[in-house]
Short mmCIF file of C-alpha atoms and ligand atoms in Angstrom, two decimals:
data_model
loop_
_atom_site.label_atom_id
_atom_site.label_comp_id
_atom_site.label_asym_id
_atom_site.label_seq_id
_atom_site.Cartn_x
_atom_site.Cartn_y
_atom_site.Cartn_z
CA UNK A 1 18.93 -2.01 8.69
CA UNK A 2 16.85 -3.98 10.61
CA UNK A 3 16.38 -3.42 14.79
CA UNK A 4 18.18 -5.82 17.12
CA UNK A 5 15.62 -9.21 18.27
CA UNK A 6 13.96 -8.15 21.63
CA UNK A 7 10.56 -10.22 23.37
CA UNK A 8 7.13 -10.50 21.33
CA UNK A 9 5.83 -9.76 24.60
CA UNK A 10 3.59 -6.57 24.21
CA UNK A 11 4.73 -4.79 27.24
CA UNK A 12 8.28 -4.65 25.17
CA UNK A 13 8.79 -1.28 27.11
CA UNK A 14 11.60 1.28 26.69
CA UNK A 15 13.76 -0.15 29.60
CA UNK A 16 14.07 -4.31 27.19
CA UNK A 17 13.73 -2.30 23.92
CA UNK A 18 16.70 -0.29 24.71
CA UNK A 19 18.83 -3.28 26.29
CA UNK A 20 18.07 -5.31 23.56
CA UNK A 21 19.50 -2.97 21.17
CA UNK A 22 22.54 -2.65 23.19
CA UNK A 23 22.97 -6.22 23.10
CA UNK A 24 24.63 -8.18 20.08
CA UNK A 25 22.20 -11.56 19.60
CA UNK A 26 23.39 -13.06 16.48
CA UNK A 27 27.00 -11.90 15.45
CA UNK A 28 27.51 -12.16 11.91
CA UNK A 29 30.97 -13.34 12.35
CA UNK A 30 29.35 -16.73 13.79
CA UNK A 31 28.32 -17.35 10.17
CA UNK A 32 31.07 -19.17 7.89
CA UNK A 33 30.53 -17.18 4.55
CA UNK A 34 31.77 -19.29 2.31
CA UNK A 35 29.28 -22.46 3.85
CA UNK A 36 26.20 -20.20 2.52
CA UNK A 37 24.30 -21.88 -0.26
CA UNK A 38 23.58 -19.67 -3.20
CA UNK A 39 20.15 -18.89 -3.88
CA UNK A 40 18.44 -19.13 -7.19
CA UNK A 41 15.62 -16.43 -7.64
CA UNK A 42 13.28 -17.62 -10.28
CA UNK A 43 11.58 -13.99 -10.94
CA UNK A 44 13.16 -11.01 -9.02
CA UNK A 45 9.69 -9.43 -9.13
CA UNK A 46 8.30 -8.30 -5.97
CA UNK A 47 6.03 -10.78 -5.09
CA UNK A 48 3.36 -8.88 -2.95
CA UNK A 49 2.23 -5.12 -2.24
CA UNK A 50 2.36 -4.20 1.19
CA UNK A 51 0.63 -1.08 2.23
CA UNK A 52 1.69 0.78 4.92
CA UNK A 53 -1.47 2.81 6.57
CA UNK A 54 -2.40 4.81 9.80
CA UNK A 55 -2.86 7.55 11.00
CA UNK A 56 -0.99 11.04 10.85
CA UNK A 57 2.21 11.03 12.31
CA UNK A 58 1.75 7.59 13.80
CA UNK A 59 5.15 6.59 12.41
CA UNK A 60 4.77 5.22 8.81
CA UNK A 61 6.84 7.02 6.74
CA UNK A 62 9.54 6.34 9.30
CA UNK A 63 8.50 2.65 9.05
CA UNK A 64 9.16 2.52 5.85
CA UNK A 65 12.51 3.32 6.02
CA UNK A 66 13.31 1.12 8.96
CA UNK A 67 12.29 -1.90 6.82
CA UNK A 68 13.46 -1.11 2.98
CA UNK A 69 16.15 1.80 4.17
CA UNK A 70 14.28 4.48 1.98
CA UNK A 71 12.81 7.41 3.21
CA UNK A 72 9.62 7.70 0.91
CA UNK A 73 8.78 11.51 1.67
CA UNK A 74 10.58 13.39 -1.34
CA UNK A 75 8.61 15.07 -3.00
CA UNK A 76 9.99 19.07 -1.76
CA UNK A 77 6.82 20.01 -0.21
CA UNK A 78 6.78 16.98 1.88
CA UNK A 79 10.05 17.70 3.41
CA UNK A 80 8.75 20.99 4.15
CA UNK A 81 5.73 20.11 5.80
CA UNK A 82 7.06 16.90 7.41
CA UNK A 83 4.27 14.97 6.08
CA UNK A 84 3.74 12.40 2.94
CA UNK A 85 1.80 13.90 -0.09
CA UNK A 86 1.74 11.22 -2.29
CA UNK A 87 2.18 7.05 -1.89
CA UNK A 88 5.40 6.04 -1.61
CA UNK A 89 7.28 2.92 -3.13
CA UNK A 90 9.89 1.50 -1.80
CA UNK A 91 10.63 -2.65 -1.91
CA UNK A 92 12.81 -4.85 0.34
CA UNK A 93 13.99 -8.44 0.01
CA UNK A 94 13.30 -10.43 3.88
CA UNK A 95 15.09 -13.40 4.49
CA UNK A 96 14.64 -16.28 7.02
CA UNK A 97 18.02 -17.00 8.22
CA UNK A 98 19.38 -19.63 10.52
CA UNK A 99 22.08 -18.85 12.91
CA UNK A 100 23.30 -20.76 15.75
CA UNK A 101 20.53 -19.77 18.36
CA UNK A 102 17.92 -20.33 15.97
CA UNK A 103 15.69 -19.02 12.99
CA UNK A 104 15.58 -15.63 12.66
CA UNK A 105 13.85 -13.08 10.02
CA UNK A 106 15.53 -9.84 8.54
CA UNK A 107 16.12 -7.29 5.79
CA UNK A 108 20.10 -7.86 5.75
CA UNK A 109 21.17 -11.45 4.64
CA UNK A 110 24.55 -11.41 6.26
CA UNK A 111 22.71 -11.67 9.87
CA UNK A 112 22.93 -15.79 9.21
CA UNK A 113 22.14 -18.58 6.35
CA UNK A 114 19.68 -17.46 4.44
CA UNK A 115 16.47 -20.66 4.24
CA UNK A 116 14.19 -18.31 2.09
CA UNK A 117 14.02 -14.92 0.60
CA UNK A 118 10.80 -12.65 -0.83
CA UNK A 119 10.76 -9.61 -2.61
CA UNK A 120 8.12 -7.20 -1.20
CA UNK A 121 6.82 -4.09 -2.44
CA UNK A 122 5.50 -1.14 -0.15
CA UNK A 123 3.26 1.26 -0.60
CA UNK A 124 3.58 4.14 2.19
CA UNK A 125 0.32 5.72 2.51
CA UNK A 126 -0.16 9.57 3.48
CA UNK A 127 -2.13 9.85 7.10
CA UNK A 128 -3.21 13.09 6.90
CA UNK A 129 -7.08 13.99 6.78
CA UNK A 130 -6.85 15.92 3.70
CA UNK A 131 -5.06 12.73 1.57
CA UNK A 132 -7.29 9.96 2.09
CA UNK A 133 -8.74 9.80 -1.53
CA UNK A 134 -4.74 9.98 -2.15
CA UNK A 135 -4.91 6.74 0.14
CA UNK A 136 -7.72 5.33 -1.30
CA UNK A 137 -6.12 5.33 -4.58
CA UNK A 138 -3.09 2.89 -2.90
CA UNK A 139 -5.73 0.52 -1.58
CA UNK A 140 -6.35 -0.85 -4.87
CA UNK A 141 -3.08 -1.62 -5.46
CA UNK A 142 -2.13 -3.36 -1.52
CA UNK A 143 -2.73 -7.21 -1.23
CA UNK A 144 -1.90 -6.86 2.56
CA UNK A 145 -1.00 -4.06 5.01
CA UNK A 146 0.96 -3.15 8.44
CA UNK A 147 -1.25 -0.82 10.21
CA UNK A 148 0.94 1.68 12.21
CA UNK A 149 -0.61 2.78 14.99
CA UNK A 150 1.10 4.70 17.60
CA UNK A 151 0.96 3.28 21.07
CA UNK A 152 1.20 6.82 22.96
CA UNK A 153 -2.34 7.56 21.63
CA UNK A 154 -5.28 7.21 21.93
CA UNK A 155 -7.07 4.22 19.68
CA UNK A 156 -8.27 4.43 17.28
CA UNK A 157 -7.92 7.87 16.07
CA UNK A 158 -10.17 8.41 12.85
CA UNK A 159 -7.63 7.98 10.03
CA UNK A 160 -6.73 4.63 11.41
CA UNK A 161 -10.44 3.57 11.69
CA UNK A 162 -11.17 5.15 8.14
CA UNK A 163 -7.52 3.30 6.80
CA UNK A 164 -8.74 -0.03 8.57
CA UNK A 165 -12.24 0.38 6.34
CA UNK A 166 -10.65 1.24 3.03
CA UNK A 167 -8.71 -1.83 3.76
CA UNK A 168 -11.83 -4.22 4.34
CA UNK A 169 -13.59 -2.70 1.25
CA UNK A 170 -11.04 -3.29 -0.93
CA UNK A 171 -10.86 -7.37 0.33
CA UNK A 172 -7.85 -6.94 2.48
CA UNK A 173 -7.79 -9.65 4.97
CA UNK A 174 -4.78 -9.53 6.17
CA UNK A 175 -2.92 -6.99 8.06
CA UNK A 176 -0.22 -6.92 10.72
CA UNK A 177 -0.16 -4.33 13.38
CA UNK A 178 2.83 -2.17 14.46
CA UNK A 179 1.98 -0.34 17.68
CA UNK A 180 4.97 2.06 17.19
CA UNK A 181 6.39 4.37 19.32
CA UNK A 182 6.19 1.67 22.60
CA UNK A 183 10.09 3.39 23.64
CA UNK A 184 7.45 6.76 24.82
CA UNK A 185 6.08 4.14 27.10
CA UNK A 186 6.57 2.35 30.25
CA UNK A 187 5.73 -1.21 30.59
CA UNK A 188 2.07 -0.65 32.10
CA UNK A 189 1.28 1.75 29.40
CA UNK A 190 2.33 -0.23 26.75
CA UNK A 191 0.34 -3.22 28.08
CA UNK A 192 -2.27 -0.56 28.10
CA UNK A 193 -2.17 0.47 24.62
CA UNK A 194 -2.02 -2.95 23.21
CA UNK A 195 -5.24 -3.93 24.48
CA UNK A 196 -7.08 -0.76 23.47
CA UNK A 197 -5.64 -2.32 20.10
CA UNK A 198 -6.58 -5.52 20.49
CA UNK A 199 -10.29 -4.35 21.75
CA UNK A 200 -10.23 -2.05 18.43
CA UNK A 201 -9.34 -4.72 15.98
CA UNK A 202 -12.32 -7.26 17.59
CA UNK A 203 -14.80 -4.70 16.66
CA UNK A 204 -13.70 -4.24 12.86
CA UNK A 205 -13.58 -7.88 12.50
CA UNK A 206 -9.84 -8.37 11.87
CA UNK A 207 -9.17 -9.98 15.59
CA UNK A 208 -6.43 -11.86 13.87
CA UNK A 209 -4.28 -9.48 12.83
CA UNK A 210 -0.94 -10.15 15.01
CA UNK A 211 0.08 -6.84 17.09
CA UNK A 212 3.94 -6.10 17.29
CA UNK A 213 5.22 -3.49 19.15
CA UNK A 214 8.08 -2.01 17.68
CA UNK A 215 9.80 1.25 18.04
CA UNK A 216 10.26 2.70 13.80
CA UNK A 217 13.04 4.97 15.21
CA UNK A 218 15.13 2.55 17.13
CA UNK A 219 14.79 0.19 14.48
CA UNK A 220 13.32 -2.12 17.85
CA UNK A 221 11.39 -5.11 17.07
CA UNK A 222 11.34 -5.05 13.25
CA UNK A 223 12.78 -8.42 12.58
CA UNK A 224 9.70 -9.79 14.64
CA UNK A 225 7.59 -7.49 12.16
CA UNK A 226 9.43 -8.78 9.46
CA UNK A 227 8.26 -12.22 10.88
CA UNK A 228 4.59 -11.39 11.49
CA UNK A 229 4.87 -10.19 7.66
CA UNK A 230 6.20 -13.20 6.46
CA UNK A 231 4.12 -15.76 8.26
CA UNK A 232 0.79 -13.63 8.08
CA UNK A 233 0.99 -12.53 4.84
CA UNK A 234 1.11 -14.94 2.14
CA UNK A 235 2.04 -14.37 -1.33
CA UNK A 236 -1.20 -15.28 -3.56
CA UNK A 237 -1.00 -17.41 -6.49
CA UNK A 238 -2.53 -15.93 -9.48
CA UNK A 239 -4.38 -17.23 -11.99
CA UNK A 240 -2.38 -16.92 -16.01
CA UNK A 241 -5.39 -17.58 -17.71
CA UNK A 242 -6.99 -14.67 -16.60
CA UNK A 243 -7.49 -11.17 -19.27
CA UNK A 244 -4.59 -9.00 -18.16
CA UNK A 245 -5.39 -6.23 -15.91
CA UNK A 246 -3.05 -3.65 -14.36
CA UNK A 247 -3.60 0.16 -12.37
CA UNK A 248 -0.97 2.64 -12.68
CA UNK A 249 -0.31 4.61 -9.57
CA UNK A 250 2.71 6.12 -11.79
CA UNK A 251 4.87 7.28 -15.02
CA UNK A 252 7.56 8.91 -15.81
CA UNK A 253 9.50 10.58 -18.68
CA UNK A 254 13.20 9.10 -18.11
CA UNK A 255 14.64 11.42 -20.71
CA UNK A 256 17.11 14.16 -19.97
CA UNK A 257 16.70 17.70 -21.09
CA UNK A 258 17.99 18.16 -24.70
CA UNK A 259 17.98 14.25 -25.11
CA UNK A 260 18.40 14.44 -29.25
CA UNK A 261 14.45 13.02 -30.92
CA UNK A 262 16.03 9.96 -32.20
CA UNK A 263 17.24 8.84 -28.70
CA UNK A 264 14.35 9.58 -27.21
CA UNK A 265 12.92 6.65 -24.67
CA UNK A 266 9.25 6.13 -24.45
CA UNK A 267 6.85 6.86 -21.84
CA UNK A 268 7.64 4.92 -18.25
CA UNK A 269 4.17 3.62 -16.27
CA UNK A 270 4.53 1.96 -13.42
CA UNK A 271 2.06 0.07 -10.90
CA UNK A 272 0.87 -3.30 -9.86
CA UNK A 273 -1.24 -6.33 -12.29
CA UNK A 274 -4.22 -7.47 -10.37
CA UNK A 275 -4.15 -10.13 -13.05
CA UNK A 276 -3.15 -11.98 -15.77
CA UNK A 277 0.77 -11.42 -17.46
CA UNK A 278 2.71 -8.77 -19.12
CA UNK A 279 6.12 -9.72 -21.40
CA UNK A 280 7.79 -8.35 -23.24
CA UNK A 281 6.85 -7.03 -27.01
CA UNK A 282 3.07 -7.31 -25.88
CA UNK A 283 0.23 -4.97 -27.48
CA UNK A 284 -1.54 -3.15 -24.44
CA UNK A 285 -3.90 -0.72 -24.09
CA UNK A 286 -4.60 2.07 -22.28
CA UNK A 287 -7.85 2.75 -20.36
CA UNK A 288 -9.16 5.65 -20.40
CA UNK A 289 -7.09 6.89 -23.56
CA UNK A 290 -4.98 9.71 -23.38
CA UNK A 291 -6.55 11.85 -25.90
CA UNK A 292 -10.05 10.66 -27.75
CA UNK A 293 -9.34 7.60 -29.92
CA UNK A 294 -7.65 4.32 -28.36
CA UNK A 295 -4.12 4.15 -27.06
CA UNK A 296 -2.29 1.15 -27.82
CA UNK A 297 0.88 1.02 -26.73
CA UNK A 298 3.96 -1.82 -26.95
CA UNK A 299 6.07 -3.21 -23.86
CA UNK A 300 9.59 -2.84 -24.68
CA UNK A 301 10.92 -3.53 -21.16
CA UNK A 302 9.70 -4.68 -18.32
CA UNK A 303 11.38 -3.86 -14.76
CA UNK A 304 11.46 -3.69 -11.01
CA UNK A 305 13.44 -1.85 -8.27
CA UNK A 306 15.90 -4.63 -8.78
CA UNK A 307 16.65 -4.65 -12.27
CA UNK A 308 15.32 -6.09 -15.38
CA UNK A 309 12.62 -8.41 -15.84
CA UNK A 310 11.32 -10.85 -18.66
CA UNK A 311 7.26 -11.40 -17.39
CA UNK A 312 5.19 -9.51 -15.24
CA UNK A 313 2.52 -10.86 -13.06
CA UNK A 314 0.67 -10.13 -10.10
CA UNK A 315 2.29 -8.83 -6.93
CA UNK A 316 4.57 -6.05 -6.78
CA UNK A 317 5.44 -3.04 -8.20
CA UNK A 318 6.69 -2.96 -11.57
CA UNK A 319 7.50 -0.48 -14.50
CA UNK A 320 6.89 -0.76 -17.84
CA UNK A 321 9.18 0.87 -20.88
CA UNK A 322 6.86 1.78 -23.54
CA UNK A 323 6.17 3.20 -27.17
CA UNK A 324 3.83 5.92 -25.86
CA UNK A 325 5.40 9.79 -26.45
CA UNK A 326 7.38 10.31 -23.39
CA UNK A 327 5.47 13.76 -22.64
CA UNK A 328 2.46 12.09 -22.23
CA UNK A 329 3.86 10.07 -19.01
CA UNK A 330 5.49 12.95 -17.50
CA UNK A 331 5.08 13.61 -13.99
CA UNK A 332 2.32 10.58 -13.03
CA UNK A 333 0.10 11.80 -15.82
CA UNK A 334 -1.23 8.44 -16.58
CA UNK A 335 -1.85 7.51 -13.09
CA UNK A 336 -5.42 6.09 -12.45
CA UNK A 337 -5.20 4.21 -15.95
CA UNK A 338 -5.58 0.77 -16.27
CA UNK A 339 -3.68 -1.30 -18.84
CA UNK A 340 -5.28 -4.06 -20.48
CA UNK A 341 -5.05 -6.44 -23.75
CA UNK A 342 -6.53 -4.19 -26.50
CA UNK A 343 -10.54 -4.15 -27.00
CA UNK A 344 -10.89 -6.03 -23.61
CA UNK A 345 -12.20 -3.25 -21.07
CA UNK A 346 -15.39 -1.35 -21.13
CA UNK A 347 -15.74 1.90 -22.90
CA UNK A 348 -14.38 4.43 -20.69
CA UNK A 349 -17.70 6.78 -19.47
CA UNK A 350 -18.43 9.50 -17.34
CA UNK A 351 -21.86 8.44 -16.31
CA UNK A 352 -21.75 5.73 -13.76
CA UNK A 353 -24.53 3.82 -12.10
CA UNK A 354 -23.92 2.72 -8.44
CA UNK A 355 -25.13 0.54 -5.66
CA UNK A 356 -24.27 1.90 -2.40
CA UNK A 357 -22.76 0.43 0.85
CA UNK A 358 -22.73 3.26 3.13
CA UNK A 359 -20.67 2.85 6.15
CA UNK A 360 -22.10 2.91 9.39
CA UNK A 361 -21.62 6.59 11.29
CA UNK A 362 -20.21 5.11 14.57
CA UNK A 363 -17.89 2.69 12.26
CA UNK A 364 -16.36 6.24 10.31
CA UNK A 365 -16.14 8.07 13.61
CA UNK A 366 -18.87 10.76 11.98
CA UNK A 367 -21.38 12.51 14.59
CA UNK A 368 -24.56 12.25 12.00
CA UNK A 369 -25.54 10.03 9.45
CA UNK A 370 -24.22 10.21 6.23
CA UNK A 371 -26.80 10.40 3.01
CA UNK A 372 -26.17 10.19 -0.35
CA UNK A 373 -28.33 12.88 -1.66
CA UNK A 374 -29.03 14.26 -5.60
CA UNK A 375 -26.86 17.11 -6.51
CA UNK A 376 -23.93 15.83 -3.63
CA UNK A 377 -20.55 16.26 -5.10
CA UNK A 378 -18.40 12.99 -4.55
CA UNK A 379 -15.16 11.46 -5.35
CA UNK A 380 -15.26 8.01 -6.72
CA UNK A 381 -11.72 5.78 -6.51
CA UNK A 382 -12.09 3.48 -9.02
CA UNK A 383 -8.92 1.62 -9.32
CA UNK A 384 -6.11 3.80 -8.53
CA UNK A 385 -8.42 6.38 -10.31
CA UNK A 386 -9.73 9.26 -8.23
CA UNK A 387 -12.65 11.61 -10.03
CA UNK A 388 -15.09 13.99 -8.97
CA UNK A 389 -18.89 13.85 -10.14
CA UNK A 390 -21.65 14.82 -9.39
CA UNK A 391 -24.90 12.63 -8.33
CA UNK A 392 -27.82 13.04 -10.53
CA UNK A 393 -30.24 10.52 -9.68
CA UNK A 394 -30.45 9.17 -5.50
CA UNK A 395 -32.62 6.99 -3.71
CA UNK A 396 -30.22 6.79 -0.83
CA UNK A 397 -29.52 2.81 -2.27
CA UNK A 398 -28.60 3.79 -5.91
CA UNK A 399 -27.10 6.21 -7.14
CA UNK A 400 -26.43 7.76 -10.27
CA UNK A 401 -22.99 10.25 -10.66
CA UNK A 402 -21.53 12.45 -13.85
CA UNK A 403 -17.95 12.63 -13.41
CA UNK A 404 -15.56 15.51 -14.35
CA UNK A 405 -13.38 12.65 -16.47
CA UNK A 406 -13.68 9.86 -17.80
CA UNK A 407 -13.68 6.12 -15.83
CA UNK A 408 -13.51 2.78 -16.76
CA UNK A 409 -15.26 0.58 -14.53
CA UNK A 410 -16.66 -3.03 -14.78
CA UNK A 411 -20.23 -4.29 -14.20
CA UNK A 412 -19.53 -5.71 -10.36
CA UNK A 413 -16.51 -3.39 -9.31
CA UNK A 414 -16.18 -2.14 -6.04
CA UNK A 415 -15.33 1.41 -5.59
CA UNK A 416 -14.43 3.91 -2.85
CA UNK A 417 -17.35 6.68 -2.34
CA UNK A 418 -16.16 10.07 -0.35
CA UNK A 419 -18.33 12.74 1.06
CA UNK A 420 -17.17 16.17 1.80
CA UNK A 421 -17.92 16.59 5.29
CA UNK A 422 -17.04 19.75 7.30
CA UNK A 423 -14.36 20.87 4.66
CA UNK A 424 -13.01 17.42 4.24
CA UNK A 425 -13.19 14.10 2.12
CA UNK A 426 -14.76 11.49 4.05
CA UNK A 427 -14.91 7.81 3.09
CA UNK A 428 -18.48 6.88 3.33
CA UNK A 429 -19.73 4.01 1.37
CA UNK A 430 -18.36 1.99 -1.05
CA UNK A 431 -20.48 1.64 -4.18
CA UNK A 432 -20.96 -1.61 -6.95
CA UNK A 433 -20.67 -0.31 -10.48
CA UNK A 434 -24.03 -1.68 -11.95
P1 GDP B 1 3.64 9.30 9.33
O1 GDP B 1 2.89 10.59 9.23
O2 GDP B 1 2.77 8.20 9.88
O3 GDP B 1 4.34 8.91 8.06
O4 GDP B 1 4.77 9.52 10.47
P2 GDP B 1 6.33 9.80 10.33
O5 GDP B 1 7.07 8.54 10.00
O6 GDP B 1 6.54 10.98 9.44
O7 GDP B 1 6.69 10.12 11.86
C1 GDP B 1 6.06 11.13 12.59
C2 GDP B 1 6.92 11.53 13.78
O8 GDP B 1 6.98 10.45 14.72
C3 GDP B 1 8.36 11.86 13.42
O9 GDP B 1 8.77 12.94 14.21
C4 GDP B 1 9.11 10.60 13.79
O10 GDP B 1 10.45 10.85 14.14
C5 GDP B 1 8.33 10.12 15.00
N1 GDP B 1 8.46 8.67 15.19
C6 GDP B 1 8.25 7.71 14.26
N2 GDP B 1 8.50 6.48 14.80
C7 GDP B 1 8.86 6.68 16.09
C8 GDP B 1 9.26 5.81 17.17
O11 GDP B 1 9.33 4.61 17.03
N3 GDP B 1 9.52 6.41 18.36
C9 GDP B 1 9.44 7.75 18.55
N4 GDP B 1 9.74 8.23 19.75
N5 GDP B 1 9.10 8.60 17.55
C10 GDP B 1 8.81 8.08 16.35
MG1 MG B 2 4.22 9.68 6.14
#
């Protein structure tokens, strides 16, 4: 699944990437199988969310699949158009291996004897212009990110400046660069595009984000990516103390057509716990409530891409079998809710007052400055929750909005603010909930 190991030297160009691939560096068959120690896996939960952002067509999608093997566009309309709609989830396990010429990292564990494993979850984020309060919604959920950005461009182009930004509002530090595509390039032009990078990521204050150049397509370079990820991005502890909180980016109804009433399976949600712990037979709540009133809801399984689990916590993906009517959780309907203990969020609202952060204009790539102005239309991502309101109330520092739905949001928060701008949604400012 994973590329063959070629240099971590940035010029990688298409002459080493290919030779590299044609060459055989670790043969499994060097590896006795039955001298490999068997690995005991406290929690088969994914341990982290990776997103994967950047801009259109700069290679993510296809990144995706080079490191979990799943091609995240399937929605029918993104086949069509050849581009992602919605986020994609896929998760992979890495391993750090020994074999006989030395530690390596990969997604397949028969490449040598495995050290360490981690379960990793991956958002794949849609580049296009017209998505980003689609991406906004994923930032919430990412606790680190691989920034694709394709070295036979120019850099940065805006999505991957306005990606980079959601990123740094949202308080994620730590992000690995792929500059993708280097087997377009020569040498020299690959040298060139990684310092246009490097010059890029100085100026938006992440300067220590490791750059690996990789090609998604020839699967080049992705065990050193693997390695950047697993050395640069650290799974967090987390705090069990803490009151539960979790966004849903999605739900499901698992039952088939004509499934008879009494074998009916509750509503599926599934998404990401920012904190606290989920297990199973658990009273949550849902925030805002489906229909007026309060919807309290039981855990009756609790799973990942991997199989059953007996706790949740925070990190990566998860799903949760419910008690809630399955039609209710058809087709991501409760995506944007947050799941809580019972009675411990706010009252869900649709007047919010805000404190804004706008962005600077050279920082979003936007030719005039951007105001926040009384009777603006805006869409707020609070959580993975994306509504439209309306500002009231503006001094250009704080703002007051009527949304279309309902929001829960806590005295502090930090949420996304978007501008239409020439026809499209524009990250501007992000906003404290007051
Ligand atoms: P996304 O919009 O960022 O998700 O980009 P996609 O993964 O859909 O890829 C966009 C296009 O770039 C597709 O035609 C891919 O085949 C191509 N592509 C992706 N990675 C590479 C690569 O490493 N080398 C080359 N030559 N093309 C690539
Ligand atoms: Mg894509």
């Amino acid at each position: 699944m994973t590329g063959k190991r070629v240099a971590k030297d940035p010029a990688a160009g298409k002459k080493k990437v290919l030779k590299a691939h044609a060459k055989k560096e670790h043969p499994n068959e060097k590896i006795d199988a039955k001298h490999k120690p068997e690995i005991k896996v406290k929690n088969d939960q994914p341990e982290i969310n990776i997103g994967i952002i950047g801009h259109v067509d700069h290679g993510k999608t296809s990144l995706a699949k080079a490191l979990t093997g799943k091609w995240c566009d399937t929605h029918s309309e993104e086949i069509k158009r050849g581009i992602s709609i919605r986020l994609g989830y896929a998760d992979a396990t890495f391993y750090k291996l020994m074999t006989p010429s030395g530690t390596i990292y990969s997604a397949n564990p028969s490449d040598g004897e495995i050290m360490h494993k981690r379960v990793v979850s991956f958002v794949d984020a849609p580049g296009h212009e017209t998505l980003m309060t689609t991406m906004l919604s994923g930032a919430a959920l990412m606790n680190g990110a691989i920034l694709v950005i394709a070295a036979n461009e120019k850099c940065p182009q805006p999505r991957t400046i306005e990606h980079l930004m959601a990123l740094k509002f949202a308080g994620v530090e730590k992000i690995v660069v792929a500059q993708n595509k280097v087997d377009l390039l020569t040498r020299e032009q690959a040298m060139e595009s990684y310092a246009a990078i490097k010059k890029f990521l100085e100026e938006y204050d992440y300067k220590e984000a490791p750059i690996i150049p990789i090609s998604a397509n020839f699967g080049a370079n992705v065990d050193l990516l693997i390695q950047a990820i697993e050395e640069y991005i650290p799974t967090k502890g987390y705090d069990p103390s803490l009151p539960l909180k979790m966004f849903i980016a999605r739900s499901f109804d698992i039952n088939k057509p004509g499934t008879k009433t009494s074998d009916l399976k509750g509503g599926i949600i599934g998404g990401s716990i920012s904190q606290g712990e989920i297990n199973i037979n658990d009273e949550i709540e849902l925030y805002p409530s489906i229909n007026s009133g309060k919807t309290i809801t039981k855990v009756v399984s609790l799973s990942t891409s991997i199989g059953p689990i007996t706790k949740a916590t925070p990190g990566g993906l998860i799903a949760i079998g419910t008690t809630l009517d399955p039609s209710v959780a058809q087709g991501d309907r409760l995506r944007g809710t947050i799941v809580a203990k019972p009675k411990t969020m706010p009252e869900p609202t649709k007047n919010v007052n805000l404190t804004l952060h706008m962005f600077d204009r050279m920082l979003i790539d936007l030719e005039e400055k951007v105001l926040v102005k009384t009777t603006d239309p805006l869409v707020l991502t609070v959580g993975t929750n994306t509504v439209i309101g309306v500002v009231t109330k503006s001094d250009g520092k704080k703002a007051s909005v009527v949304l279309k739905n309902e929001v829960v949001a806590e005295k502090g928060e930090k949420i996304a603010v978007s501008k239409n701008i020439n026809g499209q949604w524009r990250l501007v400012a992000y906003a404290e909930v007051n």
